[in-house]
Short mmCIF file of C-alpha atoms in Angstrom, two decimals:
data_model
loop_
_atom_site.label_atom_id
_atom_site.label_comp_id
_atom_site.label_asym_id
_atom_site.label_seq_id
_atom_site.Cartn_x
_atom_site.Cartn_y
_atom_site.Cartn_z
CA MET A 1 -9.38 -6.94 3.57
CA ASN A 2 -8.66 -7.24 7.24
CA GLU A 3 -8.30 -4.71 9.87
CA ASP A 4 -4.51 -4.80 10.14
CA ASP A 5 -4.38 -4.03 6.59
CA LYS A 6 -6.82 -1.26 6.49
CA ARG A 7 -4.77 0.42 9.18
CA LYS A 8 -1.50 -0.16 7.17
CA VAL A 9 -3.32 1.50 4.06
CA ALA A 10 -4.75 4.21 6.19
CA MET A 11 -1.39 5.18 7.67
CA ILE A 12 -0.10 4.97 3.91
CA LEU A 13 -2.64 7.39 2.73
CA ARG A 14 -2.12 9.91 5.64
CA ARG A 15 1.80 10.00 4.74
CA LYS A 16 1.03 10.27 1.08
CA ILE A 17 -1.50 13.28 2.27
CA SER A 18 1.12 15.02 4.31
CA TRP A 19 4.09 14.76 2.08
CA LYS A 20 4.41 17.02 -0.85
CA PRO A 21 7.02 16.11 -3.67
CA ARG A 22 9.67 18.59 -4.35
CA ASN A 23 9.88 17.53 -8.09
CA ALA A 24 8.52 15.36 -10.69
CA LEU A 25 11.26 12.55 -9.78
CA GLU A 26 10.03 12.47 -5.80
CA TYR A 27 6.35 12.33 -7.33
CA GLU A 28 7.13 9.52 -9.55
CA LEU A 29 9.46 7.44 -7.25
CA TYR A 30 6.49 8.09 -4.34
CA ASN A 31 3.87 6.93 -6.70
CA LEU A 32 5.91 3.84 -7.65
CA ALA A 33 6.47 2.96 -4.01
CA PHE A 34 2.61 3.65 -2.86
CA GLN A 35 1.36 1.10 -6.13
CA SER A 36 4.13 -1.44 -5.15
CA THR A 37 2.81 -1.31 -1.47
CA LEU A 38 -0.72 -1.72 -2.52
CA THR A 39 0.29 -4.53 -4.66
CA SER A 40 2.14 -6.27 -2.06
CA LEU A 41 -0.97 -5.95 0.28
CA GLN A 42 -3.02 -7.58 -2.19
CA SER A 43 -0.87 -10.36 -2.72
CA SER A 44 -0.49 -10.87 0.82
CA GLN A 45 -4.16 -11.24 1.08
CA ARG A 46 -4.69 -13.39 -1.72
CA GLU A 47 -2.01 -15.74 -0.40
CA THR A 48 -4.11 -15.62 3.00
CA LEU A 49 -7.42 -16.43 1.48
CA ASP A 50 -5.65 -19.49 -0.65
CA ALA A 51 -4.06 -20.90 2.63
CA ALA A 52 -7.56 -20.72 4.37
CA ARG A 53 -9.11 -22.55 1.51
CA PRO A 54 -9.63 -26.40 2.22
#
């Protein structure tokens, strides 16, 4: 994970910590978005590593 990815994850975590869901639906939607973001970052990282291989 490079520095830019670490900054993105830290920003997402700060938002998650400072934001409180008002109901169960908001909580589930937020968790789904958070998981999707992490999956996307991991996928991007894999693509970058694959592209760097000879």
